[in-house]
Short mmCIF file of C-alpha atoms and ligand atoms in Angstrom, two decimals:
data_model
loop_
_atom_site.label_atom_id
_atom_site.label_comp_id
_atom_site.label_asym_id
_atom_site.label_seq_id
_atom_site.Cartn_x
_atom_site.Cartn_y
_atom_site.Cartn_z
CA MET A 1086 132.46 131.46 67.77
CA THR A 1087 134.25 128.24 68.57
CA SER A 1088 131.97 125.40 69.44
CA GLU A 1089 134.81 122.86 69.65
CA LYS A 1090 136.02 121.20 72.82
CA LYS A 1091 133.66 122.87 75.20
CA ILE A 1092 133.54 120.56 78.18
CA PRO A 1093 129.97 119.87 79.27
CA LYS A 1094 129.09 120.16 82.94
CA LEU A 1095 127.18 117.43 84.73
CA GLU A 1096 124.58 118.67 87.21
CA PHE A 1097 122.14 116.86 89.44
CA THR A 1098 118.83 118.38 90.37
CA GLU A 1099 116.14 117.50 92.88
CA GLU A 1100 113.57 119.09 90.57
CA ARG A 1101 111.41 117.03 88.28
CA ILE A 1102 112.09 117.31 84.57
CA THR A 1103 108.84 119.16 83.80
CA SER A 1104 109.55 122.02 86.20
CA LEU A 1105 113.20 122.06 85.16
CA VAL A 1106 112.25 122.47 81.50
CA GLU A 1107 109.68 125.11 82.41
CA LYS A 1108 112.48 127.17 84.00
CA LEU A 1109 114.98 126.69 81.18
CA VAL A 1110 112.74 127.25 78.19
CA ASP A 1111 112.35 130.65 76.51
CA ASP A 1112 111.13 132.02 73.17
CA ASP A 1113 114.36 131.05 71.52
CA THR A 1114 114.35 127.44 72.69
CA LEU A 1115 113.34 124.30 70.87
CA ILE A 1116 112.46 121.33 73.08
CA VAL A 1117 113.45 118.08 71.36
CA THR A 1118 111.91 115.05 73.04
CA ASP A 1119 110.55 111.55 72.49
CA LEU A 1120 107.14 109.97 72.97
CA TYR A 1121 107.69 109.66 76.73
CA GLY A 1122 108.55 113.31 77.23
CA PHE A 1123 106.19 114.84 74.70
CA PRO A 1124 102.86 114.74 76.60
CA ALA A 1125 104.30 116.53 79.65
CA LEU A 1126 106.53 119.00 77.80
CA SER A 1127 104.79 119.99 74.59
CA HIS A 1128 102.70 122.73 76.21
CA LEU A 1129 105.79 124.38 77.73
CA GLY A 1130 107.18 125.74 74.47
CA ARG A 1131 108.03 124.96 70.88
CA THR A 1132 108.50 121.19 70.87
CA ALA A 1133 109.71 118.69 68.29
CA LEU A 1134 108.71 115.05 68.70
CA VAL A 1135 111.49 112.55 67.94
CA ARG A 1136 110.43 109.15 66.61
CA ASP A 1137 113.72 108.11 64.98
CA CYS A 1138 117.18 109.45 64.24
CA TYR A 1139 116.98 109.57 60.45
CA ALA A 1140 118.94 112.41 58.85
CA GLU A 1141 115.73 113.40 57.10
CA SER A 1142 113.88 113.77 60.41
CA VAL A 1143 116.68 115.99 61.73
CA GLU A 1144 116.47 118.18 58.61
CA GLU A 1145 112.71 118.41 58.96
CA ILE A 1146 112.98 119.65 62.55
CA LYS A 1147 115.68 122.20 61.59
CA ARG A 1148 113.68 123.49 58.63
CA GLY A 1149 110.42 123.78 60.53
CA ASN A 1150 111.65 125.73 63.57
CA GLU A 1151 113.55 128.88 64.46
CA TYR A 1152 115.64 128.68 67.61
CA SER A 1153 119.09 129.30 69.01
CA LYS A 1154 118.95 126.83 71.90
CA VAL A 1155 117.89 123.20 72.17
CA LEU A 1156 116.70 121.36 75.24
CA ALA A 1157 117.13 117.68 74.42
CA VAL A 1158 115.02 115.61 76.81
CA GLY A 1159 114.69 111.83 76.67
CA GLY A 1160 116.51 108.61 75.88
CA CYS A 1161 119.48 108.19 73.61
CA THR A 1162 117.66 108.86 70.33
CA ALA A 1163 116.14 112.13 71.55
CA LEU A 1164 119.56 113.25 72.79
CA ASP A 1165 121.18 112.25 69.49
CA VAL A 1166 118.62 114.19 67.48
CA GLY A 1167 118.71 117.14 69.90
CA ARG A 1168 122.48 117.47 69.48
CA ALA A 1169 122.18 117.10 65.70
CA CYS A 1170 119.58 119.91 65.60
CA ALA A 1171 121.86 122.12 67.68
CA VAL A 1172 124.98 122.20 65.50
CA GLY A 1173 126.13 125.83 65.48
CA LYS A 1174 123.77 126.56 68.38
CA GLU A 1175 123.56 125.54 72.02
CA VAL A 1176 122.18 122.40 73.60
CA VAL A 1177 121.40 121.24 77.12
CA THR A 1178 120.77 117.50 77.51
CA ILE A 1179 118.36 116.11 80.09
CA PRO A 1180 118.41 112.29 79.99
CA THR A 1181 115.25 110.55 81.21
CA ILE A 1182 117.01 107.18 81.33
CA LEU A 1183 120.69 106.25 81.72
CA SER A 1184 120.73 103.53 79.09
CA THR A 1185 123.96 104.37 77.27
CA SER A 1186 127.18 106.08 78.15
CA CYS A 1187 126.62 108.78 75.52
CA ILE A 1188 124.72 111.33 77.64
CA SER A 1189 127.31 114.06 77.14
CA VAL A 1190 129.16 113.22 73.93
CA ASP A 1191 129.63 115.56 70.97
CA ARG A 1192 128.39 112.95 68.50
CA SER A 1193 125.06 111.54 67.36
CA ILE A 1194 123.99 108.30 65.75
CA ILE A 1195 122.25 109.35 62.53
CA LYS A 1196 120.41 106.90 60.30
CA TYR A 1197 120.56 106.94 56.53
CA PRO A 1198 118.82 104.61 54.11
CA GLU A 1199 122.15 102.76 53.71
CA GLY A 1200 122.81 102.44 57.45
CA SER A 1201 123.67 104.27 60.69
CA ARG A 1202 126.64 106.55 61.21
CA LEU A 1203 128.12 108.12 64.30
CA GLU A 1204 128.58 111.76 63.35
CA LYS A 1205 130.28 114.68 65.02
CA THR A 1206 127.53 117.06 66.13
CA ILE A 1207 127.88 119.21 69.23
CA ALA A 1208 128.58 118.69 72.93
CA PRO A 1209 125.97 119.91 75.38
CA THR A 1210 126.89 122.88 77.54
CA ARG A 1211 125.20 121.15 80.46
CA THR A 1212 123.90 117.66 81.15
CA ILE A 1213 121.24 117.81 83.85
CA VAL A 1214 120.14 114.67 85.63
CA SER A 1215 116.90 114.74 87.59
CA ILE A 1216 117.22 111.98 90.15
CA PRO A 1217 113.52 112.24 91.19
CA SER A 1218 112.27 111.87 87.61
CA ILE A 1219 114.62 109.00 86.75
CA SER A 1220 113.84 107.25 90.04
CA GLU A 1221 110.11 107.44 89.27
CA THR A 1222 110.58 105.23 86.21
CA HIS A 1223 108.77 101.92 86.66
CA ILE A 1224 111.20 99.65 88.49
CA ALA A 1225 111.43 97.05 85.71
CA ASP A 1226 112.29 99.77 83.19
CA LEU A 1227 114.64 101.52 85.58
CA GLU A 1228 116.57 98.27 86.07
CA LYS A 1229 116.59 97.41 82.39
CA TRP A 1230 117.85 100.80 81.23
CA SER A 1231 120.35 101.33 84.02
CA GLN A 1232 121.74 97.83 83.47
CA SER A 1233 122.08 98.79 79.82
CA GLY A 1234 123.98 101.92 80.87
CA PHE A 1235 126.50 99.85 82.82
CA GLY A 1236 126.79 97.39 79.93
CA ASP A 1237 127.59 100.22 77.55
CA LEU A 1238 130.02 101.77 80.01
CA PHE A 1239 132.05 98.54 80.27
CA ALA A 1240 132.59 98.67 76.50
CA ASN A 1241 135.40 101.06 77.47
CA ILE A 1242 137.23 98.01 78.78
CA SER A 1243 136.81 96.04 75.56
CA ALA A 1244 137.90 99.14 73.62
CA SER A 1245 140.95 99.53 75.83
CA ILE A 1246 141.86 95.84 75.31
CA ASP A 1247 141.56 96.48 71.55
CA LEU A 1248 143.82 99.52 71.73
CA GLN A 1249 146.48 97.73 73.79
CA TYR A 1250 146.27 94.61 71.62
CA LYS A 1251 147.11 96.77 68.63
CA ALA A 1252 149.83 98.60 70.55
CA GLY A 1253 151.42 95.26 71.55
CA ASN A 1254 151.17 95.81 75.31
CA SER A 1255 148.29 93.93 76.86
CA SER A 1256 149.26 94.03 80.51
CA TYR A 1257 146.38 94.47 82.95
CA GLU A 1258 147.90 97.77 84.09
CA ALA A 1259 148.09 99.13 80.55
CA VAL A 1260 144.48 98.18 79.82
CA ARG A 1261 143.36 99.73 83.08
CA GLU A 1262 145.38 102.91 82.69
CA ASN A 1263 143.48 103.99 79.55
CA VAL A 1264 140.12 103.92 81.31
CA PRO A 1265 140.75 104.04 85.07
CA GLU A 1266 137.31 105.35 85.89
CA CYS A 1267 135.62 102.53 84.07
CA PHE A 1268 137.60 100.08 86.21
CA GLU A 1269 136.50 102.04 89.28
CA ALA A 1270 132.92 101.60 88.10
CA LEU A 1271 133.53 97.87 87.65
CA GLU A 1272 134.99 97.60 91.13
CA TRP A 1273 132.18 99.69 92.59
CA VAL A 1274 129.64 97.29 91.10
CA ILE A 1275 131.55 94.28 92.45
CA ASN A 1276 131.98 95.67 95.96
CA GLN A 1277 129.13 98.11 96.54
CA PHE A 1278 126.30 97.65 94.07
CA ASN A 1279 123.10 96.91 95.92
CA GLY A 1280 120.35 97.51 93.40
CA TYR A 1281 119.45 100.48 91.22
CA ASP A 1282 118.97 102.99 94.04
CA GLU A 1283 119.70 106.71 94.09
CA ASP A 1284 123.39 106.27 94.89
CA CYS A 1285 123.70 103.87 91.97
CA LEU A 1286 121.97 106.28 89.55
CA ARG A 1287 124.21 109.16 90.59
CA ARG A 1288 127.28 107.01 90.05
CA LEU A 1289 126.08 105.67 86.74
CA ALA A 1290 125.34 109.21 85.50
CA THR A 1291 128.76 110.40 86.65
CA TYR A 1292 130.62 107.45 85.08
CA SER A 1293 128.68 107.83 81.83
CA HIS A 1294 129.27 111.56 81.72
CA ASN A 1295 132.99 111.17 82.33
CA SER A 1296 133.17 108.44 79.72
CA SER A 1297 131.61 110.92 77.28
CA LEU A 1298 134.34 113.43 78.11
CA ILE A 1299 137.01 110.93 77.02
CA VAL A 1300 135.41 110.95 73.55
CA ILE A 1301 135.41 114.75 73.42
CA GLU A 1302 138.99 115.00 74.63
CA ARG A 1303 140.39 112.29 72.37
CA GLU A 1304 138.29 113.41 69.42
CA ASP A 1305 137.61 109.76 68.66
CA THR A 1306 135.71 106.82 70.11
CA LYS A 1307 138.66 104.42 70.25
CA LEU A 1308 138.31 104.09 74.02
CA SER A 1309 134.55 103.71 74.04
CA ALA A 1310 133.72 101.51 71.06
CA ALA A 1311 135.61 98.69 69.35
CA GLY A 1312 134.70 95.18 68.19
CA GLU A 1313 131.83 94.86 70.69
CA HIS A 1314 130.04 97.84 69.08
CA LYS A 1315 130.73 96.52 65.58
CA LEU A 1316 129.21 93.23 66.70
CA TYR A 1317 126.22 95.10 68.13
CA HIS A 1318 125.56 96.93 64.85
CA LYS A 1319 125.81 93.71 62.83
CA MET A 1320 123.51 91.82 65.18
CA ILE A 1321 120.76 94.44 65.14
CA ASP A 1322 121.01 94.60 61.35
CA GLN A 1323 120.84 90.83 61.02
CA GLN A 1324 118.21 90.07 63.66
CA LYS A 1325 115.25 92.09 62.51
CA GLN A 1326 113.16 90.76 65.39
CA TYR A 1327 115.30 92.59 67.97
CA ARG A 1328 113.54 95.58 69.45
CA GLU A 1329 115.04 98.65 71.06
CA ASP A 1330 114.34 97.28 74.53
CA ARG A 1331 114.92 93.56 74.00
CA PRO A 1332 117.80 92.97 73.94
CA THR A 1333 118.97 96.41 75.05
CA HIS A 1334 121.98 98.18 73.58
CA GLY A 1335 123.91 97.54 76.79
CA GLN A 1336 123.05 93.84 76.90
CA LEU A 1337 124.35 93.32 73.37
CA VAL A 1338 127.45 95.40 73.87
CA ALA A 1339 128.16 93.68 77.20
CA LEU A 1340 128.10 90.32 75.45
CA GLY A 1341 130.90 91.44 73.12
CA THR A 1342 132.87 92.89 76.01
CA LEU A 1343 132.64 89.61 77.91
CA LEU A 1344 133.92 87.72 74.87
CA ALA A 1345 136.76 90.22 74.50
CA GLY A 1346 137.58 89.74 78.18
CA ARG A 1347 137.70 85.96 77.76
CA ILE A 1348 139.89 86.20 74.65
CA TYR A 1349 142.16 88.55 76.58
CA ALA A 1350 142.39 86.05 79.46
CA GLU A 1351 143.23 83.16 77.15
CA GLN A 1352 145.78 85.24 75.22
CA THR A 1353 147.61 86.71 78.19
CA GLY A 1354 146.97 84.24 81.00
CA GLU A 1355 145.75 87.23 83.03
CA GLN A 1356 142.43 86.08 84.48
CA LYS A 1357 141.56 88.94 86.80
CA LEU A 1358 139.83 91.14 84.25
CA TYR A 1359 137.54 88.38 82.98
CA GLU A 1360 136.70 87.32 86.52
CA GLN A 1361 135.85 90.91 87.42
CA LEU A 1362 133.52 91.17 84.43
CA VAL A 1363 131.78 87.91 85.34
CA THR A 1364 131.28 89.01 88.95
CA ALA A 1365 129.98 92.45 87.95
CA TYR A 1366 127.64 91.00 85.30
CA ALA A 1367 126.20 88.57 87.85
CA LYS A 1368 125.39 91.46 90.19
CA LEU A 1369 123.88 93.63 87.47
CA GLY A 1370 121.91 90.77 85.92
CA LEU A 1371 123.74 90.97 82.58
CA PRO A 1372 123.58 87.62 80.74
CA LEU A 1373 126.31 85.06 81.48
CA SER A 1374 124.85 81.88 79.98
CA TYR A 1375 123.01 80.70 76.88
CA ALA A 1376 119.87 80.34 79.01
CA GLU A 1377 120.08 83.97 80.16
CA LEU A 1378 120.78 85.12 76.60
CA HIS A 1379 117.77 83.14 75.38
CA ASP A 1380 115.59 84.92 77.96
CA ILE A 1381 116.36 88.26 76.31
CA GLY A 1382 115.94 86.94 72.77
CA ILE A 1383 119.58 86.20 71.89
CA GLU A 1384 120.53 82.77 70.50
CA ARG A 1385 123.98 81.30 69.93
CA GLU A 1386 123.54 81.42 66.15
CA HIS A 1387 122.82 85.16 66.30
CA ILE A 1388 126.20 85.68 67.96
CA VAL A 1389 127.96 83.39 65.47
CA ASP A 1390 126.40 85.26 62.52
CA GLY A 1391 127.43 88.58 64.03
CA LEU A 1392 130.97 87.42 64.78
CA GLU A 1393 131.33 86.00 61.30
CA SER A 1394 130.56 89.39 59.81
CA ILE A 1395 133.12 91.23 61.96
CA ALA A 1396 135.92 88.72 61.31
CA GLU A 1397 137.60 91.16 58.92
CA SER A 1398 136.93 94.24 61.03
CA ASN A 1399 140.52 94.59 62.20
CA THR A 1400 139.54 94.42 65.86
CA HIS A 1401 140.76 92.35 68.77
CA LEU A 1402 137.35 90.66 68.94
CA GLY A 1403 137.05 90.06 65.18
CA ASP A 1404 140.59 88.72 64.81
CA HIS A 1405 139.94 85.91 67.28
CA PHE A 1406 137.10 84.54 65.17
CA ALA A 1407 138.89 84.91 61.81
CA GLN A 1408 139.33 81.10 61.73
CA ARG A 1409 135.57 80.64 62.24
CA ASP A 1410 136.20 78.72 65.45
CA TYR A 1411 133.41 79.64 67.86
CA SER A 1412 134.26 77.25 70.70
CA LEU A 1413 135.15 80.21 72.90
CA LEU A 1414 131.45 81.05 73.01
CA ASP A 1415 130.79 77.76 74.77
CA ARG A 1416 133.61 78.35 77.22
CA VAL A 1417 131.93 81.64 78.15
CA PHE A 1418 128.20 80.89 77.91
CA GLY A 1419 128.08 77.09 77.81
CA GLY A 1420 126.95 74.79 80.58
CA GLY A 1421 125.52 77.56 82.73
CA GLU A 1422 128.69 77.87 84.81
CA ASN A 1423 131.52 80.15 83.85
CA GLU A 1424 134.58 77.99 83.71
CA THR A 1425 137.87 79.50 84.65
CA VAL A 1426 140.62 79.77 82.10
ZN1 ZN B 768 127.21 102.13 73.03
#
């Protein structure tokens, strides 16, 4: 049996997640879900509760259950663990929030005592998005997680800048050509975004799903994660007070992408990309100033500490700060207004 390179299918349903799971579950299925999903799903079949993505927790779930199919229901961690428990088997993912662009990837973040690793696990056969269930999320949470999803999605742009920087061709067209759909998402936000309504959720799910497919097709994450994700990992390691929801994954990653966009503008003289990011961030409510960063728990020194530790990371973002000159931060976040280049 080859489990490699199966392309997951994205489906939308008007059913709520509980009745969807009820239909999909059978004696051979293990439901893998988090604290939010557990109360409603645990009586429907054999269910494993996910509290973290430690390798040990994954092993515990695998040892304690017999199954050939996994239904992974929840946020990113539940989906990560669900895919990790399904290696050599089959998995269907049902995201309850759209907080990261990893809903359909064939990888999982797994934690070890020495740190987190992104590991190859297995792609879902189907990713099913229940618009009614996601829409029912409390509006503040819906906005926070969906904003995070867009923030994570735009990391494709920073990653593409990184790739072209290393290839020695940083034209706007070349950067765009690697990740055209991400630029479409950016332009959709700029021109059409009007709040986190149903149309927005469908688009975000579709963009995130398709961004996952790039990872499966390329067999690497070079177009979805570069310096901005390295910065994210350093910052959450260094700032122990950060919680999963404040600042969100997408807010932190978006910060690095904005810096990468600014560096790109200053290096190439091409301002359009940076201006597009600023306009899209303003519409989505992603932070653009020190004051807005402060509101979500991020201070300038956190960013400086993070950047300092990625200076040798051999990335477009890290290289810029190799001289320990952080004045670019003030040109991006300083004074409240975003100055032009
Ligand atoms: Zn991410």
